[in-house]
CSV table of C-alpha atoms in Angstrom, one decimal:
chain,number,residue,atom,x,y,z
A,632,UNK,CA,22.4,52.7,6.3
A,633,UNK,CA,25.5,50.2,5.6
A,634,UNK,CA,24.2,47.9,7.9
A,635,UNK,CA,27.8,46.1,9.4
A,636,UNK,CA,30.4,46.5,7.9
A,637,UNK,CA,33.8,44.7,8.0
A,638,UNK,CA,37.3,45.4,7.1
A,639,UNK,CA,39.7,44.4,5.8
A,640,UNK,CA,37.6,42.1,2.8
A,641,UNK,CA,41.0,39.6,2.6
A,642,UNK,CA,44.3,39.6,4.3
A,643,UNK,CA,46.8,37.1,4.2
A,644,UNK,CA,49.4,36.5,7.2
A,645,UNK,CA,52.7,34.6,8.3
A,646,UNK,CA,52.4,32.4,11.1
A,647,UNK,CA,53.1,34.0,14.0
A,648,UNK,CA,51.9,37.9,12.8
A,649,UNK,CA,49.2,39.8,14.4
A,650,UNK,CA,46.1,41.6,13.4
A,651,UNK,CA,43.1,43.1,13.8
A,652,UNK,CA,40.1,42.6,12.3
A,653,UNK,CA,37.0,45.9,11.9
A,654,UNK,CA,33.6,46.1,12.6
A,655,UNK,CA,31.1,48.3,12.8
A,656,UNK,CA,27.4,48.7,12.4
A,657,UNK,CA,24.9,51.7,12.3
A,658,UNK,CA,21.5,49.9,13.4
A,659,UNK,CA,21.9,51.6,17.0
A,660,UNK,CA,22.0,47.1,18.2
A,661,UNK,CA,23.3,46.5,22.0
A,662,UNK,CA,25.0,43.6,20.8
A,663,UNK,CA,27.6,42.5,18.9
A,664,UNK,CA,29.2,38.9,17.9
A,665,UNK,CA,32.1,37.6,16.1
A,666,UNK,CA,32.3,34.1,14.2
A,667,UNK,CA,34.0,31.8,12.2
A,668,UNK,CA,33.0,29.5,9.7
A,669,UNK,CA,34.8,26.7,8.4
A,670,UNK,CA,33.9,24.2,6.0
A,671,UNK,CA,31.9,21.4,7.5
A,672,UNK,CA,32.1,23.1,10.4
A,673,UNK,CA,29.2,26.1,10.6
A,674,UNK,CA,29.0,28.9,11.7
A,675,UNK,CA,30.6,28.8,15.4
A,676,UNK,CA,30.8,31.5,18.2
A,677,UNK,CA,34.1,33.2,19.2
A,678,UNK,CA,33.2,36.2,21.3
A,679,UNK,CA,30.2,38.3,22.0
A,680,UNK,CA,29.5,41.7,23.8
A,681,UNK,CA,25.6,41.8,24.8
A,682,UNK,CA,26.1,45.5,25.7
A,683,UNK,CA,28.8,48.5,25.3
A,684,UNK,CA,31.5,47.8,28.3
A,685,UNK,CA,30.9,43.7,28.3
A,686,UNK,CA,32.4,40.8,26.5
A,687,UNK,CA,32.1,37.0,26.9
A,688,UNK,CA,33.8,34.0,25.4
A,689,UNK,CA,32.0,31.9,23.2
A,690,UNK,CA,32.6,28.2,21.8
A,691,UNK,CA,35.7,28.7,19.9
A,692,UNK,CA,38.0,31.9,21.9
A,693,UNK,CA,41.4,30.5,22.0
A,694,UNK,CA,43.5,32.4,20.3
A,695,UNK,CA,41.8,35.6,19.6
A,696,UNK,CA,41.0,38.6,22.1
A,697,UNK,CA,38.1,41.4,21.5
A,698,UNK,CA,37.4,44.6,22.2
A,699,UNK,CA,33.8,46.5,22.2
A,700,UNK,CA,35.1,49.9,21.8
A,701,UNK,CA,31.7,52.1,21.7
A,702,UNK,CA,28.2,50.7,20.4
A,703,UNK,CA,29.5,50.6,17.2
A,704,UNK,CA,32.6,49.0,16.7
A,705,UNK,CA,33.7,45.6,18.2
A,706,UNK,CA,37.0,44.4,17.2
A,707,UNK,CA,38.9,40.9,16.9
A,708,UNK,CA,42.4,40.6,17.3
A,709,UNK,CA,44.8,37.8,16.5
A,710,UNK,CA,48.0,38.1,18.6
A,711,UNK,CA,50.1,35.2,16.9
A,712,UNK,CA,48.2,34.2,13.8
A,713,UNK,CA,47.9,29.9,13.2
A,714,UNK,CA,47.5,28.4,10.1
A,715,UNK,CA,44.4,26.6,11.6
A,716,UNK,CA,42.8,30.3,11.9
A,717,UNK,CA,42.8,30.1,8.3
A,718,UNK,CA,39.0,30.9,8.0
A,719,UNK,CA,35.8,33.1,7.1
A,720,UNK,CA,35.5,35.2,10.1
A,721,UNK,CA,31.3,37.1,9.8
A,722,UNK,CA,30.8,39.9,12.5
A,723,UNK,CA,27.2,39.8,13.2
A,724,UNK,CA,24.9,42.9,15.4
A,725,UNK,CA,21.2,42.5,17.3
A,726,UNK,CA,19.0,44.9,19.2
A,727,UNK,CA,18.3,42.0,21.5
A,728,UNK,CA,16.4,43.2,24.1
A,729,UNK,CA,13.9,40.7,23.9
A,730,UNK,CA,12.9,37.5,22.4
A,731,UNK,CA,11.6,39.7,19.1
A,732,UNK,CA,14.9,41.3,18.6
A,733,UNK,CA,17.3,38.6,19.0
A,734,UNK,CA,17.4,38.9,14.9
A,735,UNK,CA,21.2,39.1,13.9
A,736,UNK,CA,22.4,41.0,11.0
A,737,UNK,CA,25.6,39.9,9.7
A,738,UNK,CA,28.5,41.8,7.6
A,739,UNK,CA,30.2,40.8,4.5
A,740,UNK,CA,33.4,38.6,6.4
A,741,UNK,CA,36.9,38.8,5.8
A,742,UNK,CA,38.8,35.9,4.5
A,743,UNK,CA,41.8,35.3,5.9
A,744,UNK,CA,44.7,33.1,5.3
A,745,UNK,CA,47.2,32.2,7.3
A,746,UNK,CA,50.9,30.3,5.8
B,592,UNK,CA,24.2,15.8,20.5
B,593,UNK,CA,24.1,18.9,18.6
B,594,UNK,CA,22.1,21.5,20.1
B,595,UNK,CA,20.5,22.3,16.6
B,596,UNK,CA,20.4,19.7,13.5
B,597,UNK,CA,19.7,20.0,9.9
B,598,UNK,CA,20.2,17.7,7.0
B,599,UNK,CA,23.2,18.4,5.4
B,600,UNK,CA,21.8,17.4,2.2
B,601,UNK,CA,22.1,18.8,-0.5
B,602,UNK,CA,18.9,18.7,-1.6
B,603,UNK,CA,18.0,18.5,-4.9
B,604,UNK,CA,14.8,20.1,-6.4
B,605,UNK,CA,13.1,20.6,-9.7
B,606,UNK,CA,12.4,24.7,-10.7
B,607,UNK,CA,8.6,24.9,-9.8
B,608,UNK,CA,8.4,22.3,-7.2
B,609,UNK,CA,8.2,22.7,-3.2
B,610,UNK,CA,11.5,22.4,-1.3
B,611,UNK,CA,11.2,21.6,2.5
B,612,UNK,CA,13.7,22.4,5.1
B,613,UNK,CA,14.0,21.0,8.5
B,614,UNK,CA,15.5,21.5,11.9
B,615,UNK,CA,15.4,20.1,15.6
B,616,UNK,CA,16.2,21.6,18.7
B,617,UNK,CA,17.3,20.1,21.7
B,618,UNK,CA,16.5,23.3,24.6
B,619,UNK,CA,13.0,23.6,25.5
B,620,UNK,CA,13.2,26.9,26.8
B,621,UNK,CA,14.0,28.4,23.0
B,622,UNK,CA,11.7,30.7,21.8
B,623,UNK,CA,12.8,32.3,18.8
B,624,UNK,CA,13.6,31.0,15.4
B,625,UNK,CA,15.6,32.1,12.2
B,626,UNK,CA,16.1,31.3,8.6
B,627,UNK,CA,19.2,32.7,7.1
B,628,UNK,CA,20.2,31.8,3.7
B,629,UNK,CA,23.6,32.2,2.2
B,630,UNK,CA,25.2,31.8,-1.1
B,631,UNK,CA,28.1,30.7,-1.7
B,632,UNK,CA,31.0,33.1,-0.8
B,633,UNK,CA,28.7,35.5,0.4
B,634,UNK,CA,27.0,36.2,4.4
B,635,UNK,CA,24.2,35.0,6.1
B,636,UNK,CA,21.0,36.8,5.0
B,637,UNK,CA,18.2,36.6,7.4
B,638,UNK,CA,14.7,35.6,5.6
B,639,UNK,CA,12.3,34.1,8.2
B,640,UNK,CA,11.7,35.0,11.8
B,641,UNK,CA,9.3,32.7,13.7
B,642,UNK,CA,8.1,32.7,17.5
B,643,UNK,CA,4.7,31.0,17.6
B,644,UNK,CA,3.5,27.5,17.2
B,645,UNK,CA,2.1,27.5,13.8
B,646,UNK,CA,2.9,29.0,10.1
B,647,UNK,CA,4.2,32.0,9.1
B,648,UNK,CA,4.1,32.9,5.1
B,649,UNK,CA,6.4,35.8,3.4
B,650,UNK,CA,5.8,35.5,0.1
B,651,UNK,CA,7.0,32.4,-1.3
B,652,UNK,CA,8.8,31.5,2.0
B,653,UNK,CA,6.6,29.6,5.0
B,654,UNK,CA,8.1,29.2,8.3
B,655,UNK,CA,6.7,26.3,11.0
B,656,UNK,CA,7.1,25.8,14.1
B,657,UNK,CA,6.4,23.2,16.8
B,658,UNK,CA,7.6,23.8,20.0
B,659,UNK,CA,6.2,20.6,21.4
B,660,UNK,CA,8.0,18.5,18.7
B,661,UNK,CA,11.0,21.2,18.9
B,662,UNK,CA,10.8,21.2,15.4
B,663,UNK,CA,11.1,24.2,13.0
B,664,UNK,CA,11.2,24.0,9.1
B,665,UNK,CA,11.3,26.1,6.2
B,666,UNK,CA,9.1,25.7,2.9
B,667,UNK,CA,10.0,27.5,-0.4
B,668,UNK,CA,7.1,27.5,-2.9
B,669,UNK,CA,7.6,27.3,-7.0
B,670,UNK,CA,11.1,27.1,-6.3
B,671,UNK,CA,13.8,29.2,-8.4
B,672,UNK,CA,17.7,28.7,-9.4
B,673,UNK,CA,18.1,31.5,-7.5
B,674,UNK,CA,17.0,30.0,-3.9
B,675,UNK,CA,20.1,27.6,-4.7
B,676,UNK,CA,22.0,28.1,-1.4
B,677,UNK,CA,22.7,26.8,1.6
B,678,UNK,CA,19.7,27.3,4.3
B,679,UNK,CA,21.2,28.2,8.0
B,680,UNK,CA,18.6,27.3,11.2
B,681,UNK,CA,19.0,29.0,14.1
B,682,UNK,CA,17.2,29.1,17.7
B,683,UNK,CA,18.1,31.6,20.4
B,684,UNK,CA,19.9,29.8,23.4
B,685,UNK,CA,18.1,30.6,26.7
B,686,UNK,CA,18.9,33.2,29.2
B,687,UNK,CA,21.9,34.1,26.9
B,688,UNK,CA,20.9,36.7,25.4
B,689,UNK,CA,21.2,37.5,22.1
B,690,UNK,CA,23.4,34.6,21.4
B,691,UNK,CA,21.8,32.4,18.5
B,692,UNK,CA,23.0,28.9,17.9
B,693,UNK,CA,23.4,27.9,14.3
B,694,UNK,CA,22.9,24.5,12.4
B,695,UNK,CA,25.2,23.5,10.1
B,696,UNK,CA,23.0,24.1,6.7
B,697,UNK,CA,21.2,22.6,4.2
B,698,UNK,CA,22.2,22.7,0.7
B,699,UNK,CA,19.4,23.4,-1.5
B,700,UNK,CA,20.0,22.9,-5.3
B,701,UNK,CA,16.9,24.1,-7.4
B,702,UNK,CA,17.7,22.4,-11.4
B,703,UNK,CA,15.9,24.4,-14.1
C-alpha cells in the first residue's frame, strides 16, 4: 500500500504558467482534499470532493480548479500561476463515512514556487 | 475567532520530562478529534484519534478530551529529541463531512 501519493515532489513556474498537480491514493477512501500550507498560516482548505462525481470549495479556492477523476485520483490545477501561490500544497484522503472515519491521511506535498 | 486554537509556542522541554499540548474549539457539535504531528519539511502524520470525554493512551502518547470545556490536549510521556516537531489539532466541522479544521501548531522542542 503507498498510501497517497503526490506528484510532482517540486516544480518551479513563471508567473502566468499553468499546471497540474497529482494525486492518488489506494485506501479505497470516498473523500479526498487538497491544502496549502504557508508559514504562519496552517494548514488551510482549497477544495474537497466528499465522494467520486462531487467537489466543493473550501477556505482558500481562488485561483485553482479541481477535478475528482475516479476514487482515486483528485487533481489541482493552476490556470495562471501567482507568485503568492508560492506554497506547500498536501493532498490528504478519508473513508469518512462516519464520525470514526473522518481520519485523514495525507501525502508527501509538492513544493512549488512561483517567480 | 479561530474555530480551533493552539499555542504557537514553541515549547521547550527537557528529554525525560512530560510535554502537554492544548487546543480549544469553538463548535459544539464536533465530535471527533486528531493529533497529527509533522516534522519539519515533511507531512502531517496522524498519531491520536479521540471521540469520548475522557483519556485515551497509545503508548507514550495520551489524548483528552472535554467536550463540555471544548477542550482537547495531547500529553507525551518521557519525552524524546525525536518528538521535536510541530503538533497539528484538529476537530471535524459539523455536518461537513469529512472536512477537518486544523490549528495552526504547536512547536515542541524536546533538549537532550
Amino acid at each position: 500500500n503507498a498510501g497517497v501519493t503526490q506528484t510532482p515532489k517540486f516544480q518551479v513556474l513563471k508567473t502566468g504558467q499553468s499546471m497540474t498537480l497529482q494525486c492518488a491514493q489506494d485506501m479505497n477512501h470516498n473523500s479526498m482534499y487538497w491544502y496549502r500550507q504557508d508559514p504562519g498560516m496552517g494548514l488551510r482548505l482549497i477544495y474537497y470532493s466528499a465522494s467520486e462525481g462531487t467537489t466543493d470549495k473550501g477556505e482558500v479556492p481562488n485561483g485553482y480548479n479541481v477535478s475528482r477523476l475516479n476514487k482515486r485520483e483528485f487533481s489541482l490545477r493552476l490556470e495562471s500561476a501567482a507568485p503568492s501561490q508560492t506554497s506547500v500544497y498536501f493532498c490528504a484522503s478519508s473513508e469518512a463515512l462516519t464520525g470514526a472515519n473522518y481520519e485523514q491521511y495525507f501525502g508527501p506535498g509538492t513544493r512549488l514556487t512561483v517567480t | 475567532q479561530k474555530e480551533v486554537e493552539q499555542n504557537s509556542g514553541p515549547l521547550s522541554v527537557p528529554e525525560g520530562a512530560i510535554a502537554s499540548l492544548n487546543c480549544t474549539y469553538s463548535d459544539r457539535g464536533s465530535q471527533s478529534f486528531f493529533w497529527y504531528r509533522q516534522y519539519s519539511g515533511k507531512s502531517p502524520e496522524l498519531i491520536m484519534s479521540i471521540y469520548s470525554n475522557g483519556d485515551k493512551e497509545d503508548g507514550r502518547f495520551t489524548a483528552q478530551l472535554n467536550k463540555a470545556s471544548q477542550y482537547v490536549s495531547l500529553l507525551i510521556r518521557d519525552s524524546q529529541p525525536s518528538d521535536s516537531a510541530t503538533y497539528l489539532c484538529a476537530v471535524n466541522a459539523p455536518n461537513q463531512g469529512g472536512k477537518l479544521i486544523f490549528g495552526q501548531g504547536t512547536e515542541l522542542s524536546v533538549k537532550p
